[in-house]
mmCIF file of C-alpha atoms and ligand atoms in Angstrom:
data_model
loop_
_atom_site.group_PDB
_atom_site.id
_atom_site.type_symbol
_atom_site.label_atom_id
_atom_site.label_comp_id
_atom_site.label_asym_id
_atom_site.label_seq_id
_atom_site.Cartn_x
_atom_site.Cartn_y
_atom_site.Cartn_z
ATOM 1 C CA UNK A 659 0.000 0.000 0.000
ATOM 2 C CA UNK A 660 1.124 3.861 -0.856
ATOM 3 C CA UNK A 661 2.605 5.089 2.199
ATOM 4 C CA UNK A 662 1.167 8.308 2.540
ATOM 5 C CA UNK A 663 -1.442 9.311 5.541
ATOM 6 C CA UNK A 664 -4.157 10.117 2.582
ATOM 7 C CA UNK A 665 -6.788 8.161 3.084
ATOM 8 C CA UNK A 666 -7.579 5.657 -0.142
ATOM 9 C CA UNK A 667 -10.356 6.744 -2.175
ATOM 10 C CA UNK A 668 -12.288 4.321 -4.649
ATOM 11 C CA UNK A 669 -15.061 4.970 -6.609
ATOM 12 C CA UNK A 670 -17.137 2.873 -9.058
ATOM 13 C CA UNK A 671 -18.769 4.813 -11.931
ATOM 14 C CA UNK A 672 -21.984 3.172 -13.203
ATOM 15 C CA UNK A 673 -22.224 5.272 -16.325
ATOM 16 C CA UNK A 674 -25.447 4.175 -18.319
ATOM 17 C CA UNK A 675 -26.211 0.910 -16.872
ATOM 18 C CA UNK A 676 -28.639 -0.436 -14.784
ATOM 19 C CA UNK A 677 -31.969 0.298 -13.780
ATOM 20 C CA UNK A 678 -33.153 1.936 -10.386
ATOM 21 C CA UNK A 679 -34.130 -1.406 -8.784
ATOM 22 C CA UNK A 680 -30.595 -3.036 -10.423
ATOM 23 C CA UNK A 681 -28.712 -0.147 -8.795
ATOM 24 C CA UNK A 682 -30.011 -0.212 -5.662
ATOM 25 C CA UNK A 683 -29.464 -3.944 -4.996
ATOM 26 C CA UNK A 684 -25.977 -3.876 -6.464
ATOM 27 C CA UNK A 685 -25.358 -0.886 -4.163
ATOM 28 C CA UNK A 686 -26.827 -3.060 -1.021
ATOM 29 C CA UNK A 687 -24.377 -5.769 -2.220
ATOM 30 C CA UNK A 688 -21.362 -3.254 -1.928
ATOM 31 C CA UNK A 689 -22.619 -2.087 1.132
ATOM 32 C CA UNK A 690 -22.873 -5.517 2.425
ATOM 33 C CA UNK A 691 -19.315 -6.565 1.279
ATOM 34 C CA UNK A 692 -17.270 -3.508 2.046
ATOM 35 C CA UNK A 693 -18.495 -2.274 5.334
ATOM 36 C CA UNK A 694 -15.536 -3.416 6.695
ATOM 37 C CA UNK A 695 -12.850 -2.039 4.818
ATOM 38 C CA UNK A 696 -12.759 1.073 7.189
ATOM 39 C CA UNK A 697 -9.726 2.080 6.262
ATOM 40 C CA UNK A 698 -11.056 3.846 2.759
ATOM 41 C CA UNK A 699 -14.127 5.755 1.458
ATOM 42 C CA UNK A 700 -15.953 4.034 -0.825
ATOM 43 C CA UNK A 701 -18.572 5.841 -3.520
ATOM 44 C CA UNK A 702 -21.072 4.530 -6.191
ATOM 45 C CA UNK A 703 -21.790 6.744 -9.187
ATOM 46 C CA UNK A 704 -25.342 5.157 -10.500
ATOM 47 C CA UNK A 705 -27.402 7.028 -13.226
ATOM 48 C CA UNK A 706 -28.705 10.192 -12.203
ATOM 49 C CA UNK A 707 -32.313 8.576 -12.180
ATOM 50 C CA UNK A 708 -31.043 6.350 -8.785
ATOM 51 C CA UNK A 709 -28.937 8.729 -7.158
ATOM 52 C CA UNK A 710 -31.717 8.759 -4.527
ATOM 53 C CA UNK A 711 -32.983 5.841 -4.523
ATOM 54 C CA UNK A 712 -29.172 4.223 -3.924
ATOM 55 C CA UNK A 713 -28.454 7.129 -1.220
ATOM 56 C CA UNK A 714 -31.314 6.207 0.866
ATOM 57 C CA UNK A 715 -30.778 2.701 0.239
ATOM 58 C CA UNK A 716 -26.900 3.579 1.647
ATOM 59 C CA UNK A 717 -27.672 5.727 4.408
ATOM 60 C CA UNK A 718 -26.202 4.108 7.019
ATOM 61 C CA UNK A 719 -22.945 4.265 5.647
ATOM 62 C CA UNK A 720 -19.942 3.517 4.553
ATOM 63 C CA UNK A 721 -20.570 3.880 1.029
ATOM 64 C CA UNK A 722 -21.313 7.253 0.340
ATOM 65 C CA UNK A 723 -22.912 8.248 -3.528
ATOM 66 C CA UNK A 724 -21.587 10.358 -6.306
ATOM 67 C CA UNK A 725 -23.434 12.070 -9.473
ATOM 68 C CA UNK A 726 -21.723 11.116 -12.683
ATOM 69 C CA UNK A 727 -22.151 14.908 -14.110
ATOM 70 C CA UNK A 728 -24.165 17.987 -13.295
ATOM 71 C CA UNK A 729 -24.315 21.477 -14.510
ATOM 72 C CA UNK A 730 -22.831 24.472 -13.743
ATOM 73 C CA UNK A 731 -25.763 26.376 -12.672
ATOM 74 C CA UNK A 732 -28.323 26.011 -9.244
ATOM 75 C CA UNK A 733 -31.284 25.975 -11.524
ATOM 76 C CA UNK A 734 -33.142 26.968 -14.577
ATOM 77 C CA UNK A 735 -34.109 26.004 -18.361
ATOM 78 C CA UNK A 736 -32.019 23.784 -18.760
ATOM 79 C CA UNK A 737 -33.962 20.577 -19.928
ATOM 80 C CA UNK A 738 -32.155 17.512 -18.851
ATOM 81 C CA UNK A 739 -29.535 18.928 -16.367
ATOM 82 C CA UNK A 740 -29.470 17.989 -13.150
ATOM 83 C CA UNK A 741 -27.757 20.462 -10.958
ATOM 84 C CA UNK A 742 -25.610 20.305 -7.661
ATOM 85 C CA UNK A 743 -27.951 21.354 -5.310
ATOM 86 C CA UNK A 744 -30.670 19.081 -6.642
ATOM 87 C CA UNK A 745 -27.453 16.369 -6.231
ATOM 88 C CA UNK A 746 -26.997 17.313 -3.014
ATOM 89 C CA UNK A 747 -30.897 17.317 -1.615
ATOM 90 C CA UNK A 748 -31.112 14.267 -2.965
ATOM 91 C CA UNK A 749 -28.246 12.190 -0.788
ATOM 92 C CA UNK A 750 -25.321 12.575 -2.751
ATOM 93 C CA UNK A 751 -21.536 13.629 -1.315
ATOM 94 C CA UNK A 752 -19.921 14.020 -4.339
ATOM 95 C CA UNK A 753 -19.901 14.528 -7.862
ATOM 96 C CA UNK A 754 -17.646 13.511 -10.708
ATOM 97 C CA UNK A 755 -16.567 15.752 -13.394
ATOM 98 C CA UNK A 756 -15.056 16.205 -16.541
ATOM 99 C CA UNK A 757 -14.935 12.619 -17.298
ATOM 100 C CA UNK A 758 -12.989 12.019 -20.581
ATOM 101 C CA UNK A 759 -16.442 10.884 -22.508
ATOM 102 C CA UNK A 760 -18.524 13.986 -21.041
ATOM 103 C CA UNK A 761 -14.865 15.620 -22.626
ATOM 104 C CA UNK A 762 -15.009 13.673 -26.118
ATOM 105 C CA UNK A 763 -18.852 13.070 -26.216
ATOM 106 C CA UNK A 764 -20.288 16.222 -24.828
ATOM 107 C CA UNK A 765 -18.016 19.037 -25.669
ATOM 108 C CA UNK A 766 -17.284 19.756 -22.073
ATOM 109 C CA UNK A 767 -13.988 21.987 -21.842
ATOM 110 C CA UNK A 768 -11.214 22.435 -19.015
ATOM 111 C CA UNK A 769 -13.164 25.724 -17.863
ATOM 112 C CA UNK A 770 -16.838 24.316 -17.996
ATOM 113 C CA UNK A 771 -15.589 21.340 -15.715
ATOM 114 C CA UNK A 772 -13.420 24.208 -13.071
ATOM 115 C CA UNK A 773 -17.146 25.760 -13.414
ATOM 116 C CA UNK A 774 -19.028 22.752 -12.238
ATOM 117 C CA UNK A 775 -16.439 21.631 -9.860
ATOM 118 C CA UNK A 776 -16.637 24.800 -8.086
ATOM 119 C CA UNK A 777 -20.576 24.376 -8.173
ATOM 120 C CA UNK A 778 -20.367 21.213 -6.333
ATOM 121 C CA UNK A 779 -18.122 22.198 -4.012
ATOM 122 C CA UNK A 780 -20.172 25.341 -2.808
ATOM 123 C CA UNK A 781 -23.289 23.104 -2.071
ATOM 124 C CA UNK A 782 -21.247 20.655 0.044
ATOM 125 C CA UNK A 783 -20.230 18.234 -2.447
ATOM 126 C CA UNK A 784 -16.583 16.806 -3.164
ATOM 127 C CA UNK A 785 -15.450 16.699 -6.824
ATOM 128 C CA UNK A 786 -13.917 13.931 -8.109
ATOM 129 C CA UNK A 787 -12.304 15.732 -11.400
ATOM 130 C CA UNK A 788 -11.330 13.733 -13.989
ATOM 131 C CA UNK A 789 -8.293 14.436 -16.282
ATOM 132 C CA UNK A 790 -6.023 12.838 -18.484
ATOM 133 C CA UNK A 791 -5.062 12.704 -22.356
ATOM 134 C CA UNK A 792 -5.872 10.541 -25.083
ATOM 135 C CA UNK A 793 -3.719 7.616 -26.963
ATOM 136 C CA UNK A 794 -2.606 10.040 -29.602
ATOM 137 C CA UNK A 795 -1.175 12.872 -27.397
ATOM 138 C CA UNK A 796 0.573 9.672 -25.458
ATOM 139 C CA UNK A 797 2.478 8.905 -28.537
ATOM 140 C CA UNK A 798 3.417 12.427 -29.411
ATOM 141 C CA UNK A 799 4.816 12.819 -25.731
ATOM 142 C CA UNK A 800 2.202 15.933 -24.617
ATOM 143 C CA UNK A 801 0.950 13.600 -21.711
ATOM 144 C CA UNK A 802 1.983 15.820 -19.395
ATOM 145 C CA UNK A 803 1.391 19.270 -21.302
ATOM 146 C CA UNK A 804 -2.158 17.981 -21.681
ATOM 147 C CA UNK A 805 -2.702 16.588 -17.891
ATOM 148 C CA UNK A 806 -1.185 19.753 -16.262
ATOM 149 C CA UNK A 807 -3.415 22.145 -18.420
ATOM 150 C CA UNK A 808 -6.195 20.166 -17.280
ATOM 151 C CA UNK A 809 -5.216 20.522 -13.720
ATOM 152 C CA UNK A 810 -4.354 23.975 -13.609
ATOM 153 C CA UNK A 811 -7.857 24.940 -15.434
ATOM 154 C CA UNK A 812 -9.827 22.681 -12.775
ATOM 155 C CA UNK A 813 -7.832 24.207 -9.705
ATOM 156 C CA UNK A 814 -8.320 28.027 -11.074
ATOM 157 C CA UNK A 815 -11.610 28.555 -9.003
ATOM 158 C CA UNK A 816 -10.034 27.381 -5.807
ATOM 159 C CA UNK A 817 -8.145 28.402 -3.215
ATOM 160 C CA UNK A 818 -5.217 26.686 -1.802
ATOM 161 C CA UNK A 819 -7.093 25.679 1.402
ATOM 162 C CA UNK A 820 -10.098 23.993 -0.302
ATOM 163 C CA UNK A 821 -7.292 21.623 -2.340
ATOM 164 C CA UNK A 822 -7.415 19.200 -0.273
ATOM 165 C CA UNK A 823 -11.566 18.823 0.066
ATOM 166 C CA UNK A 824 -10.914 18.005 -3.518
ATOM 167 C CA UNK A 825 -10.234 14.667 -5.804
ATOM 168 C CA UNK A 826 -8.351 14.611 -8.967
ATOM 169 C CA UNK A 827 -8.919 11.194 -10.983
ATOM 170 C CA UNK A 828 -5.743 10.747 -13.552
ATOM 171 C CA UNK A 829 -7.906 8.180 -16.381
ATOM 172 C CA UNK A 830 -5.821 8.274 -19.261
ATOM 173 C CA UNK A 831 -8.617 7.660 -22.397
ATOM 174 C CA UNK A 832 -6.553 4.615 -23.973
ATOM 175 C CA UNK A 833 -6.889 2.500 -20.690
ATOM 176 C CA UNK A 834 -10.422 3.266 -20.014
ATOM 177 C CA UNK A 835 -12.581 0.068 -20.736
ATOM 178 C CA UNK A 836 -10.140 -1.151 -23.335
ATOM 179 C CA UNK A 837 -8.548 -3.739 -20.754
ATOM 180 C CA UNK A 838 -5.310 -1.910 -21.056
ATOM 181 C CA UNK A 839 -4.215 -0.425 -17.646
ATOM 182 C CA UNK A 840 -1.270 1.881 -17.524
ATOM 183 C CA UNK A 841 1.680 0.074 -15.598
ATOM 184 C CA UNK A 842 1.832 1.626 -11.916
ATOM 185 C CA UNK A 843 5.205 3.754 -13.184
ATOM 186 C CA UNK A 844 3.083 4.898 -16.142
ATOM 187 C CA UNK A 845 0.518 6.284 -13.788
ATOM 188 C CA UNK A 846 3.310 6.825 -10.783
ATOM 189 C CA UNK A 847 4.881 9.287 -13.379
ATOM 190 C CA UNK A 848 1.521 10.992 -14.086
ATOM 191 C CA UNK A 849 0.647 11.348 -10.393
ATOM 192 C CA UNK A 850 3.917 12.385 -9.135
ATOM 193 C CA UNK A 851 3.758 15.489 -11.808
ATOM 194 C CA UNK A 852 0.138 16.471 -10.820
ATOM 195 C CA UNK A 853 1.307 16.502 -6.957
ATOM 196 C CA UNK A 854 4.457 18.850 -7.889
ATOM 197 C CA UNK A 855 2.040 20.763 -10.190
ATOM 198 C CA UNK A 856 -0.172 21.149 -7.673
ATOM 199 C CA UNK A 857 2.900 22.400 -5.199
ATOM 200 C CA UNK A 858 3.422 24.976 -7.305
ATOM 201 C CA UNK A 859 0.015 26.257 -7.811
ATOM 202 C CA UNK A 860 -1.208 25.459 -3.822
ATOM 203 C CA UNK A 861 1.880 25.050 -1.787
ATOM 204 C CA UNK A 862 3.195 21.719 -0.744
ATOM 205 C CA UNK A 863 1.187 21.217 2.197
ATOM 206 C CA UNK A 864 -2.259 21.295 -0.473
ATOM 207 C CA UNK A 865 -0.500 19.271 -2.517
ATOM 208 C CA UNK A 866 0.603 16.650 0.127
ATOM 209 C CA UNK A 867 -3.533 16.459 1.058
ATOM 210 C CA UNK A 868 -5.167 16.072 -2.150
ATOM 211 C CA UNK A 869 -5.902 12.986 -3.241
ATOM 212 C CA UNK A 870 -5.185 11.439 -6.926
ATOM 213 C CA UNK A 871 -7.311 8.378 -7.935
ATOM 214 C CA UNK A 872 -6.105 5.936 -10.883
ATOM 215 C CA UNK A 873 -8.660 5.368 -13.059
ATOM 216 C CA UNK A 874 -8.472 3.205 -16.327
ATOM 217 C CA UNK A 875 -9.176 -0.670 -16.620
ATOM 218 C CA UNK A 876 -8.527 -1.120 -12.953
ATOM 219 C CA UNK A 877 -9.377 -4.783 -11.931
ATOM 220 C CA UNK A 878 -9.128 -6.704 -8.648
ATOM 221 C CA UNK A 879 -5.706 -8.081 -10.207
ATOM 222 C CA UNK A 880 -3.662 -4.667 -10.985
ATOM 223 C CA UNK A 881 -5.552 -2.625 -7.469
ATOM 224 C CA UNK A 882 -2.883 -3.673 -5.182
ATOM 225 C CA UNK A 883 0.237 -2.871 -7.618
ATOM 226 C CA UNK A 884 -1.228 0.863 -8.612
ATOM 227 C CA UNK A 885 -1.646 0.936 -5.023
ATOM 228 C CA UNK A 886 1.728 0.439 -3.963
ATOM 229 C CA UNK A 887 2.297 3.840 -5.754
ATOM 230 C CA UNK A 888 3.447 6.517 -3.226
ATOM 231 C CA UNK A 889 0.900 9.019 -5.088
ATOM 232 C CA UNK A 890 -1.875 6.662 -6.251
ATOM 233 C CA UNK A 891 -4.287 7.403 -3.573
ATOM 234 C CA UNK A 892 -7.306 5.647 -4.743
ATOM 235 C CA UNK A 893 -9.435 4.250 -7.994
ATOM 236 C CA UNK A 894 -11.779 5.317 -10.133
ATOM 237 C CA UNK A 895 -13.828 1.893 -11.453
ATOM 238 C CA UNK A 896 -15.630 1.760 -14.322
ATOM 239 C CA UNK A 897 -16.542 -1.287 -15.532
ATOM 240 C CA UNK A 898 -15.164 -3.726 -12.400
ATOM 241 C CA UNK A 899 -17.373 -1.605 -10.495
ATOM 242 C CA UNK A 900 -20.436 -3.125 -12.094
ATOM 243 C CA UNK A 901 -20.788 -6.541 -10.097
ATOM 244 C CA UNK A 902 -19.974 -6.390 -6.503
ATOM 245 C CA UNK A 903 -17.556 -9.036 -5.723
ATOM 246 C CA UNK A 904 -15.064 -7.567 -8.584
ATOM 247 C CA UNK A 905 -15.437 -3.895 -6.761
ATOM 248 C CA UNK A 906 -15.775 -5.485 -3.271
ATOM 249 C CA UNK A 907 -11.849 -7.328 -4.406
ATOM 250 C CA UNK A 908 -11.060 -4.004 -5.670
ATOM 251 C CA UNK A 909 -12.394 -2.027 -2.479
ATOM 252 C CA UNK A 910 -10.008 -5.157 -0.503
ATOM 253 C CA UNK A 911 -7.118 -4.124 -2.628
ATOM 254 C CA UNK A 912 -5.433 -7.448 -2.382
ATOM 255 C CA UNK A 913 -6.679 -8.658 1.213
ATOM 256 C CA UNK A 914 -9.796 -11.008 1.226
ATOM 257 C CA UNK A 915 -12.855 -9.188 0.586
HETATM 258 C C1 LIG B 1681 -13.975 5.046 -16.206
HETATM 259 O O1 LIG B 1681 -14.888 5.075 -16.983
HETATM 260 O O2 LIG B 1681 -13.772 6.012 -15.465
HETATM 261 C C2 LIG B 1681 -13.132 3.869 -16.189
HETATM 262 C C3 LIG B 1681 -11.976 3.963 -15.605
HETATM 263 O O3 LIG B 1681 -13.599 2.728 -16.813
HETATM 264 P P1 LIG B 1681 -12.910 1.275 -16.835
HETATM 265 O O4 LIG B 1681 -12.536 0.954 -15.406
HETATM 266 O O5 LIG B 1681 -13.964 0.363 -17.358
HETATM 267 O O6 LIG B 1681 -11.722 1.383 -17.708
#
């Protein structure tokens, strides 16, 4: 395990699937299964239609709930949005953002997702904000350039004391539900140049805080490896997160579940 006194964060993002009833008992089974891993905070990102179904369901903790997107705004005409105070009345803690298909899908850009991670975070909610670059800026060596404008565009609205209350999740787009994880000094290297970034932008004591999830084709195999990362401090799950003894294994990180 990474040595640091950050306390592991993993989260499994639902994206489209299942329905209100599936996501509720899956969530149940988490519950179930993890309640005693109380050494890390586990979160479930259903659709936005069971956010509150699965946050009642989960209310007496551990596993807390996450939206998978919201918009900027409180309120208004803005048919089909779901916004963070509506996230937050209805049992939610925290909130992704800027996911790299909301990115690639739905035209979201560095300073909409600063916009809506700010929103969250001024109705109570922690971001999880999602960064990293594609297969093709990989191979032209801009990983970096592309990761630290990200980060430096989703910090802007902040001040260095609220880094911490924040999550960054480093996903690069080739390794997310392609079965091809980055190898923990792929992501090591990532991580280690978002925490110096965010030195320089926050001070080192911010940047000691905050926590960085991994987030790309992590299984119940590669958890304990990426782990073992001094600044890998958690996972972002997509598809493992889906049946609830792959995420409970995950959740375990290489003890019995
Ligand atoms: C994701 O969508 O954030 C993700 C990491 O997916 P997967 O684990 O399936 O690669």
């Amino acid at each position: 395990m990474a040595t640091s006194t950050r306390r592991p964060v993993i989260a499994g993002n639902w994206k489209m699937h299942l329905t209100v009833a599936e996501s509720v008992s899956l969530a149940a089974e988490i519950q179930n299964r993890c309640a005693r891993f109380r050494d890390v905070d586990v979160i479930v990102a259903p659709t936005a239609l069971a956010v509150y179904a699965v946050a009642k369901r989960l209310a007496d903790g551990p596993v807390a709930v996450a939206a998978q997107h919201c918009h900027g705004a409180d309120s208004g005409a803005f048919t089909g949005e779901i916004s963070p105070p509506l996230i937050a009345a209805a049992g939610a803690r925290y909130g992704i953002v800027g996911h790299s298909e909301r990115r690639q899908l739905f035209g979201e850009t560095d300073a909409g997702v600063a916009g809506k991670a700010r929103a969250l975070f001024d109705h109570g909610l922690t971001p999880i904000i999602c960064v990293g670059e594609s297969l093709a800026e990989r191979d032209a060596g801009q990983t970096l350039v592309v990761v630290e404008r990200q980060v430096k565009a989703a910090l802007e609205p902040f001040a260095a004391t609220e880094v911490p209350r924040l999550i960054l999740a480093y996903e690069p787009i080739w390794a997310i539900g392609t079965g091809r994880t980055a190898t923990p000094a792929q992501a090591q290297d990532v991580h280690g140049a978002v925490r110096a970034l965010v030195a320089r932008l926050a001070g080192p004591e911010a940047a000691a805080a905050l926590r960085i999830q991994y987030g790309g084709s992590v299984k119940p195999d590669n958890i304990r490896a990426l782990m073992e990362q001094p600044d890998i401090d958690g996972a972002l799950v997509g598809g493992a997160s889906l049946t609830a003894d792959s995420f409970a294994r995950i959740v375990a990180r290489g003890e019995e579940p």
